[in-house]
Coordinates of C-alpha atoms and ligand atoms in Angstrom, one line a residue:
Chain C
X471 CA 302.5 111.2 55.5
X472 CA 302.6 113.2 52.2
X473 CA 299.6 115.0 50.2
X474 CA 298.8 113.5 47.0
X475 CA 296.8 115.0 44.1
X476 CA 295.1 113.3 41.7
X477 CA 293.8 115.0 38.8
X478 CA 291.2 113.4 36.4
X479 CA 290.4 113.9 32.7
X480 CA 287.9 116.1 33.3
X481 CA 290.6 118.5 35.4
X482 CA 288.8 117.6 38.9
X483 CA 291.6 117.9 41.6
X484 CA 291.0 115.5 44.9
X485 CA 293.6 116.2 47.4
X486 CA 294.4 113.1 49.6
X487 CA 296.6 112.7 52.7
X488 CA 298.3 109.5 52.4
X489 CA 300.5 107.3 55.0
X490 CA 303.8 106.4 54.4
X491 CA 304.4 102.9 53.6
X492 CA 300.8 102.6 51.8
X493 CA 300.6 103.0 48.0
X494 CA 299.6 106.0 45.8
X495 CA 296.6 103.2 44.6
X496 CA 295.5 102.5 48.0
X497 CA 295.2 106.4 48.6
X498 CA 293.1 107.0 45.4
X499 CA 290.9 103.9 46.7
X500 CA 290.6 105.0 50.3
X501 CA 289.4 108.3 49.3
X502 CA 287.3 107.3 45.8
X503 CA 289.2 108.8 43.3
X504 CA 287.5 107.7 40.4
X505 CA 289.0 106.2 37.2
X506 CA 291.5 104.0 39.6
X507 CA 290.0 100.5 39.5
X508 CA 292.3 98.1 41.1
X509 CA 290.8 95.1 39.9
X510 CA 293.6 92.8 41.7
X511 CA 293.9 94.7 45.0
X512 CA 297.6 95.5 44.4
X513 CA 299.6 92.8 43.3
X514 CA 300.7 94.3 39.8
X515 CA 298.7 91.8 38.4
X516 CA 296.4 93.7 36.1
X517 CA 296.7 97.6 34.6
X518 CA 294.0 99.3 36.1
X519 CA 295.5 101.2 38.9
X520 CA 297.6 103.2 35.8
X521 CA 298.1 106.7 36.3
X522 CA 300.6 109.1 34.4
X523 CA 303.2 111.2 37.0
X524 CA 303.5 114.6 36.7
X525 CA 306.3 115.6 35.0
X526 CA 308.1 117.3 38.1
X527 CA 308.0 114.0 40.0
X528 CA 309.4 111.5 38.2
X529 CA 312.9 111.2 39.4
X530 CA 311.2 110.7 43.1
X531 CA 308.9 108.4 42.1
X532 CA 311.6 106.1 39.7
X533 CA 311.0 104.0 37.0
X534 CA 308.8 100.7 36.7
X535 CA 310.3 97.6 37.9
X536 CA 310.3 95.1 34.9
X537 CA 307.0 93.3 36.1
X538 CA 305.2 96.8 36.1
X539 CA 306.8 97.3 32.7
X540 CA 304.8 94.0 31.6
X541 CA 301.2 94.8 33.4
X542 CA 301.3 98.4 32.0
X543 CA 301.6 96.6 28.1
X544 CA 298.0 95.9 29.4
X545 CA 297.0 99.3 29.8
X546 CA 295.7 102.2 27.3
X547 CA 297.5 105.2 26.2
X548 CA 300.9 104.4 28.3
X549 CA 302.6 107.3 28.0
X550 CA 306.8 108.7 29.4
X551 CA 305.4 109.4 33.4
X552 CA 303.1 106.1 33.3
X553 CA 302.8 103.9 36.3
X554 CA 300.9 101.1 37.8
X555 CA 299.6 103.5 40.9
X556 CA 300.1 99.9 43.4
X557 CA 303.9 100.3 42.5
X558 CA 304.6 103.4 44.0
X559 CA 305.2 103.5 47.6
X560 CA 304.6 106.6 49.9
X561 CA 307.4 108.4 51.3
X562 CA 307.4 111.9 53.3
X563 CA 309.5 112.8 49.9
X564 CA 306.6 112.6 48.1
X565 CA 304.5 115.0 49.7
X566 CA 303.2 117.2 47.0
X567 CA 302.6 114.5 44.3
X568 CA 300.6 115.0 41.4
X569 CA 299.9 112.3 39.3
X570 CA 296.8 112.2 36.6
X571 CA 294.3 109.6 35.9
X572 CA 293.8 108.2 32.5
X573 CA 290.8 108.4 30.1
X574 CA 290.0 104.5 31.1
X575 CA 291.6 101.7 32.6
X576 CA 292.1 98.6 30.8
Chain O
X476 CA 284.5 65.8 17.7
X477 CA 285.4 63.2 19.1
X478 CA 283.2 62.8 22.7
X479 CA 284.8 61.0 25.5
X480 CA 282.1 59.9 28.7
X481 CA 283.3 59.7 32.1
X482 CA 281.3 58.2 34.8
X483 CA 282.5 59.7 38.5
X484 CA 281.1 60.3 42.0
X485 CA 282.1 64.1 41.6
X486 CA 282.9 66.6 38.9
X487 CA 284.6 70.1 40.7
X488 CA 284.5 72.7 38.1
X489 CA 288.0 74.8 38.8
X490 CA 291.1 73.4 39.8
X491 CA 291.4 76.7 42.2
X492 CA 292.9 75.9 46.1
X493 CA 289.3 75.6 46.9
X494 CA 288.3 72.7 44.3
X495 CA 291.8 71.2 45.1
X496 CA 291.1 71.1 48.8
X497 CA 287.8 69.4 48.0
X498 CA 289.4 66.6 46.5
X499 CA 290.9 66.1 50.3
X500 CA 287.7 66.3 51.8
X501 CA 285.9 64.1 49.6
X502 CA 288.6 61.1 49.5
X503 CA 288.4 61.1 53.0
X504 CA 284.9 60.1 52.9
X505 CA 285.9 57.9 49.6
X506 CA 284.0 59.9 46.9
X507 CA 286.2 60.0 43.7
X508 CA 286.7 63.6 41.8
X509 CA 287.7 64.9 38.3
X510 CA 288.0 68.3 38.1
X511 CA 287.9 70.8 34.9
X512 CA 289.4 73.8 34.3
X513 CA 290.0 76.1 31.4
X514 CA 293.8 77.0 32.7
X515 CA 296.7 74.4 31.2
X516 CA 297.4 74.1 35.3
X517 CA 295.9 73.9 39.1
X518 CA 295.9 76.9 40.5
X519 CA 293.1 79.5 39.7
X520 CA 294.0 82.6 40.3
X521 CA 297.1 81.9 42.6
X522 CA 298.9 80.1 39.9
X523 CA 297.4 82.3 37.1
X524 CA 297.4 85.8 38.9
X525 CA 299.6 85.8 41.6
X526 CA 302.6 83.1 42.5
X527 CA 305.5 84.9 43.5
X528 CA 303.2 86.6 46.3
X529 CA 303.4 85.4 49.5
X530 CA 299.5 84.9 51.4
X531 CA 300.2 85.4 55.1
X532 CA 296.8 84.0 56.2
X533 CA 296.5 80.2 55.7
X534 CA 295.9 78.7 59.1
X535 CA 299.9 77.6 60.5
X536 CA 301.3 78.8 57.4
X537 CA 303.3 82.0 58.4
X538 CA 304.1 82.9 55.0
X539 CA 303.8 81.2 52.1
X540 CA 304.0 81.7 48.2
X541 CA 300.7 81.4 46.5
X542 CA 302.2 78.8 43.8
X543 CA 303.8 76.7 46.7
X544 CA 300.5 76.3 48.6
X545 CA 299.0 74.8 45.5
X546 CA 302.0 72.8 45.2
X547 CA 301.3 71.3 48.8
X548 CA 297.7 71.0 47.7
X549 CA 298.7 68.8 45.1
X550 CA 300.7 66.4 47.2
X551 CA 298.4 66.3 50.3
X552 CA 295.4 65.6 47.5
X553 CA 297.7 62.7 45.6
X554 CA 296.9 60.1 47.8
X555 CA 293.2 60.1 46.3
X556 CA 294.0 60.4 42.6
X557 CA 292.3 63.2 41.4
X558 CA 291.9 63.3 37.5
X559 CA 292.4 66.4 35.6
X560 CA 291.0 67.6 32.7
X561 CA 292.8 70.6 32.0
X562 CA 292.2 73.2 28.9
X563 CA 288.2 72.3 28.6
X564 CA 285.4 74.8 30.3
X565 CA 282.1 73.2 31.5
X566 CA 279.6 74.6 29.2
X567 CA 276.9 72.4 30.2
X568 CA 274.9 71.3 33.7
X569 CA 271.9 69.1 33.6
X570 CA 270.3 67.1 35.9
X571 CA 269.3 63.7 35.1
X572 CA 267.9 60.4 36.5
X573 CA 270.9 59.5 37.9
X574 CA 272.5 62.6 38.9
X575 CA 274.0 65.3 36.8
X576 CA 275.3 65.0 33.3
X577 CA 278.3 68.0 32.3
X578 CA 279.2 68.5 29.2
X579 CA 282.8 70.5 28.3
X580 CA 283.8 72.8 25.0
X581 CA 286.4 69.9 24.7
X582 CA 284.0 66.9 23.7
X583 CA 283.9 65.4 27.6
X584 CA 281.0 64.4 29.1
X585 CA 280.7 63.6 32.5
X586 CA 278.1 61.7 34.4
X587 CA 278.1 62.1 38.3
X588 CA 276.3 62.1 41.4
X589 CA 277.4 65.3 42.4
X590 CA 278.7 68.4 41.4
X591 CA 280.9 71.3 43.2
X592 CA 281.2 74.2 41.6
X593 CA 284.4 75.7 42.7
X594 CA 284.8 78.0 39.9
X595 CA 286.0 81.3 41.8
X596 CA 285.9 84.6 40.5
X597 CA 284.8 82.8 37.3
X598 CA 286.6 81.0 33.9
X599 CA 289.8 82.9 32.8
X600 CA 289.5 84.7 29.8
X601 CA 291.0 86.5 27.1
X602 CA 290.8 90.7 28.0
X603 CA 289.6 92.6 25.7
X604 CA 292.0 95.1 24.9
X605 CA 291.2 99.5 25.7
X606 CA 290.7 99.7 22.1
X607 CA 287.7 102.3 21.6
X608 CA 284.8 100.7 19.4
X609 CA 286.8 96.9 19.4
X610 CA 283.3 95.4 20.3
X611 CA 282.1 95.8 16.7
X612 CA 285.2 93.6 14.7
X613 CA 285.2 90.9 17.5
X614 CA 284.1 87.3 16.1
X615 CA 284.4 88.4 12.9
X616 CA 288.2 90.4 12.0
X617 CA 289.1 90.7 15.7
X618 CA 289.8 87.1 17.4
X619 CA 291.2 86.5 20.9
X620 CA 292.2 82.8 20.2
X621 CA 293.4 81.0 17.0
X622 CA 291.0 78.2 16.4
X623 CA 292.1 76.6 12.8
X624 CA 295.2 78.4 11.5
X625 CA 293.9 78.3 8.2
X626 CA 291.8 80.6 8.8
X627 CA 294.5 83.7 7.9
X628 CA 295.6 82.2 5.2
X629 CA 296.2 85.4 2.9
X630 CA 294.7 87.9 5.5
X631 CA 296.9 90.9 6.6
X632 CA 297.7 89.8 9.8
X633 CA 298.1 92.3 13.4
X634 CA 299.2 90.6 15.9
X635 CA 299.3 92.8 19.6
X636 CA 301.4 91.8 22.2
X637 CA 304.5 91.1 23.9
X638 CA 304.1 87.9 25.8
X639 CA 304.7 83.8 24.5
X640 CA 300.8 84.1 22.5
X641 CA 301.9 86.8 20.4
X642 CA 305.0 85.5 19.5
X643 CA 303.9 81.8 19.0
X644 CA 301.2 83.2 17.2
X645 CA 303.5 85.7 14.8
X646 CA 306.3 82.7 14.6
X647 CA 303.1 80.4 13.3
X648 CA 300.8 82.4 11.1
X649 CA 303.8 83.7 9.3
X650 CA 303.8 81.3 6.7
X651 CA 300.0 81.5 6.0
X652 CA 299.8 85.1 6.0
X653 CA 299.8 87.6 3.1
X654 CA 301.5 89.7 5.6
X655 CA 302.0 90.1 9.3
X656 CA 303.1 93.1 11.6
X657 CA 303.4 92.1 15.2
X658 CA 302.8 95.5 17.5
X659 CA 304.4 95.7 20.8
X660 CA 304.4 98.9 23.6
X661 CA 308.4 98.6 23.3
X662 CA 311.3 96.4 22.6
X663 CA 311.2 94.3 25.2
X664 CA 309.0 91.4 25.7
X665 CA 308.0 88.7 28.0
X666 CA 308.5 85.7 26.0
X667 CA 310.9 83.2 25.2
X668 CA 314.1 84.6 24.5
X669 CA 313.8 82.1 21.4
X670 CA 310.8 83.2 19.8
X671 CA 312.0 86.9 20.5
X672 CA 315.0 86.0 18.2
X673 CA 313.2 84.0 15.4
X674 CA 310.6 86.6 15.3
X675 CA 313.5 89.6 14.9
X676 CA 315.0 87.1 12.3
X677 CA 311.6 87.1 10.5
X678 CA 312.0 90.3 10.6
X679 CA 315.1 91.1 9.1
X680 CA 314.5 88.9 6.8
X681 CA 312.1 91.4 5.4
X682 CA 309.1 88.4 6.1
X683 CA 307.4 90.2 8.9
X684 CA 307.2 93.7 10.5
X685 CA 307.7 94.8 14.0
X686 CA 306.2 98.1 14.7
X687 CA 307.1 99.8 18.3
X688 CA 303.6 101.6 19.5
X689 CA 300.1 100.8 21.1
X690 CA 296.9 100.4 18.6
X691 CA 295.0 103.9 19.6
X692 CA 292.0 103.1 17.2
X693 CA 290.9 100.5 14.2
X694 CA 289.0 101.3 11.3
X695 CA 286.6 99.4 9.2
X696 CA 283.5 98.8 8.0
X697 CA 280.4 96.5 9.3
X698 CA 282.6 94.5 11.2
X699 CA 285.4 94.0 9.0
X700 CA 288.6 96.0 9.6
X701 CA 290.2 97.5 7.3
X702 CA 293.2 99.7 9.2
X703 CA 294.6 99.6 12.5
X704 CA 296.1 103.3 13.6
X705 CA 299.2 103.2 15.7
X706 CA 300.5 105.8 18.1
X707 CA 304.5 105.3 17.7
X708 CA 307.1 107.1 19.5
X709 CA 307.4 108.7 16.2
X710 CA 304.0 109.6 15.4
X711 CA 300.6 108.1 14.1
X712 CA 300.9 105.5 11.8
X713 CA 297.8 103.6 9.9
X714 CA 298.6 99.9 9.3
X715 CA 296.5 98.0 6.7
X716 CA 295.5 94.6 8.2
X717 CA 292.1 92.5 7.3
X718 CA 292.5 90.3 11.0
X719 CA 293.7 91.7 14.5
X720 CA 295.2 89.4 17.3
X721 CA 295.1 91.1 20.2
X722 CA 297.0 89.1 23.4
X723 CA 296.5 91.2 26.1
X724 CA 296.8 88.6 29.5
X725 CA 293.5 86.9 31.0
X726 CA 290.4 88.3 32.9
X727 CA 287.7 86.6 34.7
X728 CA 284.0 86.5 33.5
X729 CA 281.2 84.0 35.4
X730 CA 280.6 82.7 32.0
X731 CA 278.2 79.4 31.7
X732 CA 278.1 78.9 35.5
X733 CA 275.5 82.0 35.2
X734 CA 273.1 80.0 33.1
X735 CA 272.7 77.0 34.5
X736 CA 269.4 78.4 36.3
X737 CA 271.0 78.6 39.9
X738 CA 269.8 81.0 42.5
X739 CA 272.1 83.8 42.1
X740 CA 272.8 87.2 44.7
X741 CA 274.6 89.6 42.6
X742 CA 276.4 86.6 40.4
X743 CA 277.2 84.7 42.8
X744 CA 275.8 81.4 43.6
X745 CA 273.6 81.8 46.6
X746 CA 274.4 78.3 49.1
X747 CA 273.3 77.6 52.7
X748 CA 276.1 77.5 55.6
X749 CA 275.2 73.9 56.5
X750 CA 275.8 71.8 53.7
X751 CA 276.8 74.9 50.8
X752 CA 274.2 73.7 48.7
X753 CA 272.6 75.6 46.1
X754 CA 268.9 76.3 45.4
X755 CA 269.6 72.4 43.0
X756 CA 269.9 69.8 45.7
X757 CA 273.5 67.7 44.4
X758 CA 274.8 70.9 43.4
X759 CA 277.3 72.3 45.8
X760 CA 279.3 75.7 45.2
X761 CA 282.6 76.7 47.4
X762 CA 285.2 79.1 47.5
X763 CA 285.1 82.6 45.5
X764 CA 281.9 81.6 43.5
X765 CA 279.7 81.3 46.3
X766 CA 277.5 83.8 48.5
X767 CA 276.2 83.6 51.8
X768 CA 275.5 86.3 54.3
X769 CA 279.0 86.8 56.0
X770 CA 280.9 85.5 53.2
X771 CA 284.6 86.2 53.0
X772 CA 286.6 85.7 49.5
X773 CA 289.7 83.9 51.7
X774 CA 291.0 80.8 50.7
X775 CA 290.3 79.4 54.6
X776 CA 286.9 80.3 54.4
X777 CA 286.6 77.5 50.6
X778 CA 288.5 75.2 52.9
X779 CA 286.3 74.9 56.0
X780 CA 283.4 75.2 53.1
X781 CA 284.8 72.0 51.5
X782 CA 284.7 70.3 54.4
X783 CA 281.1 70.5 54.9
X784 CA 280.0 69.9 51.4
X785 CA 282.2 67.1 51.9
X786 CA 279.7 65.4 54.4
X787 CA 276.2 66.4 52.1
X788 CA 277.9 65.3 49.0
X789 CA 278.3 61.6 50.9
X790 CA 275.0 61.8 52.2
X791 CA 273.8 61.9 48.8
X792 CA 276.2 59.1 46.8
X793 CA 276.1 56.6 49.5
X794 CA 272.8 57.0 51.0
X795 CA 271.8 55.9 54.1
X796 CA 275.5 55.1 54.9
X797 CA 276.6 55.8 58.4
X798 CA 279.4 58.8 58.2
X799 CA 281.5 58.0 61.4
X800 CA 283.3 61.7 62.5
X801 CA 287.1 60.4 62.8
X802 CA 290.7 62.6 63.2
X803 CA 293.3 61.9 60.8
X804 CA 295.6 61.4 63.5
X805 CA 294.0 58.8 65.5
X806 CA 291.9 56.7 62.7
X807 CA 293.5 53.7 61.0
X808 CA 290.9 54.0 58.2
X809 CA 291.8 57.3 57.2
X810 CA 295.4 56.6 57.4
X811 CA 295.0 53.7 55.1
X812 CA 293.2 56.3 52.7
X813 CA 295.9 59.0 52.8
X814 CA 298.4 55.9 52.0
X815 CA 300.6 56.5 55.4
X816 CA 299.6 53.5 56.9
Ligands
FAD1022 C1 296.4 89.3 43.9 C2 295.5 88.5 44.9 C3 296.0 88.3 46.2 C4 295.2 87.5 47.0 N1 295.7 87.3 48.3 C5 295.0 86.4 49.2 C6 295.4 86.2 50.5 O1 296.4 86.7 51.0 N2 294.7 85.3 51.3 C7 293.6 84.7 50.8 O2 293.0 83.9 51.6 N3 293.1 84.9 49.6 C8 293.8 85.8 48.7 N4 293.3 86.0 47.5 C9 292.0 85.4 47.1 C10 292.2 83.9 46.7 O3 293.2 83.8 45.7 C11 290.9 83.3 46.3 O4 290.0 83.4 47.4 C12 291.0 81.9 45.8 O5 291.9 81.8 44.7 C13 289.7 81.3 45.5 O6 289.8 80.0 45.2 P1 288.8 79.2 44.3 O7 289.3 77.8 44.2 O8 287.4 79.5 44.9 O9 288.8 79.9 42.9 P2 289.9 80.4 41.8 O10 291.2 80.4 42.4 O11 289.3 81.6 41.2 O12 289.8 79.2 40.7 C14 288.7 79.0 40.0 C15 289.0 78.2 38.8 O13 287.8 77.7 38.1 C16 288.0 77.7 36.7 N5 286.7 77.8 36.1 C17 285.7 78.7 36.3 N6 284.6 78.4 35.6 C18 284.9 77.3 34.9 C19 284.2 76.5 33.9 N7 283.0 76.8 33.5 N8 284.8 75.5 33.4 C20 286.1 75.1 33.7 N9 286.8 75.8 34.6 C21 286.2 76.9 35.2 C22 288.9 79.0 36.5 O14 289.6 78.9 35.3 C23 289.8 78.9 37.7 O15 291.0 78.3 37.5 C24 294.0 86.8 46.6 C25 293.6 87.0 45.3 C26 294.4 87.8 44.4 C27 293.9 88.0 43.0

């Protein structure tokens, strides 16, 4: 279990509680974050589950696998701390994550 | 152009698992099928979207890669000799004396009895890139596809993307072009490893330019672009170009299915649960495509749907024709058909 905030262009913060073993994406879905589409339902198979990881968390959430690296080509404004939110996996080490969504998806 | 006419019981627009598994269906009761689809390949959107991924719900199939079921589609449909035509999009649906008349963007015209529309979450198209204003340059300076090469002869040429198009297309249009900068995320693409290294040749070579960055904005005027602007890792950058490729991967839009005057719920084809018919009698739609109260988007659910159409879309070539219910374990006439006996 791990608290996740997501924080939108407009600087609206929705705190989520998310299991372990789901996905950062799957929490934003479950609890309407808006901005995270997830056109493909989580297959890293499109670019609009992108979000950009708060500096601080980084290192714990790791660095795109190179078929991630290829979907976020898709996306807009991919930025150092840009992720495909399917990709990241919840762990009880990532209770406190912030990660902000982009101004669109792709 | 040249026009090519095919006469056939059935046309099944989309070669997705559902069209493929209605090949099956409707050789058993000895209908012949061509099918059409847009993609180079069978597939729809397991080939196209999602291959590696193993599906863990197909009826006996524990686990099973999405590219692999089609694969076994292919084979268990052989028997019947489907024909493909691959690369062409129905464009066209009318109905005529005799049945239905299709036409395709590839000069084909089919003539047919009946017609399955097994299209799925619609034909596979270019995306349009999250470009802010892009809309206004497309058709005109902005082109997802390259029709007739000749068409950049002298332009200044943008081509964005990583993958096999943009490098086929910067490798190509090189020679016509009065210049060409190919504009990638990073330095690392998903291509051939040959066409990376011709294109970097090209390159140093002075005939090309590569610029590392995303396109954050284009410039122009009444349609015709004038500038591209480039965030780069080391700042904005304005690019001259008079024509921007854009490759950025395939989407799904309904496209023509949505105008061929069917009874739609919330674009989807709306078909009855008995035969999966829709409001045109001959016309039957499965899989993704269609809508009925309950529906589920699961490949099973196009498979059991085949299977009925199957027995309408008999009714309707051979009619009047007894249609004996027989296993394909236990009937000697079906085993002929499927070539085991
Ligand atoms: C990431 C992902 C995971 C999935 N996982 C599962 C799962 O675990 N289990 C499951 O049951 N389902 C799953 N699905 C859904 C499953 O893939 C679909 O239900 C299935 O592909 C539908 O098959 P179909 O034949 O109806 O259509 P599609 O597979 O969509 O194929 C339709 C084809 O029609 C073509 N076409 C459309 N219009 C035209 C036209 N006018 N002219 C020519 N060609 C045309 C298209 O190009 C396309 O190739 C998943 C889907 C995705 C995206």
């Amino acid at each position: 279990m791990a608290k996740i905030t997501f924080i939108t262009v407009d600087g609206t913060r929705y705190d989520v509680t998310a299991d372990s073993a789901s996905t950062v994406m799957e929490a934003a879905i479950r609890n309407g974050v808006p901005g995270i589409e997830a056109e493909c339902g989580g297959a890293c198979a499109c670019a609009t589950c992108h979000v950009y990881v708060d500096e601080a968390w980084r290192e714990a959430t790791g660095e795109p696998q190179p078929m991630e690296e290829d979907m976020l080509d898709f996306a807009y404004d991919v930025r150092p701390g840009s992720r495909l939110s399917c990709q990241i996996r919840v762990t009880d080490a990532l209770d406190g994550l912030v990660v902000r969504v982009p101004e669109r998806q792709a | 152009m040249l026009t090519n006419l095919v006469e056939t019981d059935v046309v099944i627009i989309g070669a997705g698992p559902c069209g493929l598994f209605a090949v099956f269906e409707l050789g058993l009761l000895d209908l012949k099928c061509h099918l059409v689809d847009i993609l180079d390949r069978p597939g729809g959107q397991c080939t196209e979207l999602y291959p590696e991924k193993p599906i863990y719900d197909i009826p006996a199939w524990p686990e099973i890669s999405a590219q692999t079921l089609v694969d076994k589609l292919m084979e268990q449909i052989r028997p019947f000799g489907p024909e493909f035509h691959f690369g062409e999009m129905v464009t066209e649906l009318e109905r005529t004396e005799e049945g239905f008349r299709l036409r395709t963007d590839g000069g084909t015209t089919f003539r047919c009895k009946v017609v399955v529309i097994a299209a799925g979450g619609g034909s596979f198209q270019p995306k349009r890139p999250p470009i802010p204003g892009i809309e206004a340059y497309e058709g005109k300076s902005v082109v997802y596809s390259v029709r007739r090469m000749e068409d950049f002869r002298g332009e200044d040429l943008l081509i964005v993307g990583g993958g096999d198009s943009a490098l086929d297309w910067t490798l190509n249009l090189q020679p016509l072009a009065r210049s060409l900068t190919l504009v990638h995320r990073r330095p690392e693409f998903r291509a051939s490893p040959d066409s990376v290294k011709k294109m970097f040749a090209l390159r140093d070579a002075g005939e090309i330019a590569f610029e590392q960055g995303q396109v954050a904005a284009v410039k122009g005027e009444g349609g015709q672009l004038e500038a591209a602007i480039l965030k780069t890792p080391e700042g904005e950058r304005e690019i001259p170009c008079t024509r921007m490729l854009p490759f950025f991967g395939l989407t799904m839009k309904l496209g023509p299915v949505a105008e061929w005057g069917l009874d739609l719920h919330e674009n989807l084809i709306a078909v009855d649960t008995e035969k999966f018919q829709t409001s045109e009698p001959g016309i039957f739609a499965i899989g993704d495509i269609n809508w009925y109260p309950g529906k589920l988007k699961l490949i099973l659910s196009g498979f059991h749907e085949a299977a009925l159409m199957a027995q309408a879309a008999k009714r309707i070539v051979s009619p009047g024709e007894r249609i004996v219910f027989q296993y394909t374990t236990s009937s000697s006439a079906l085993q002929k058909k499927l070539g085991v006996l």
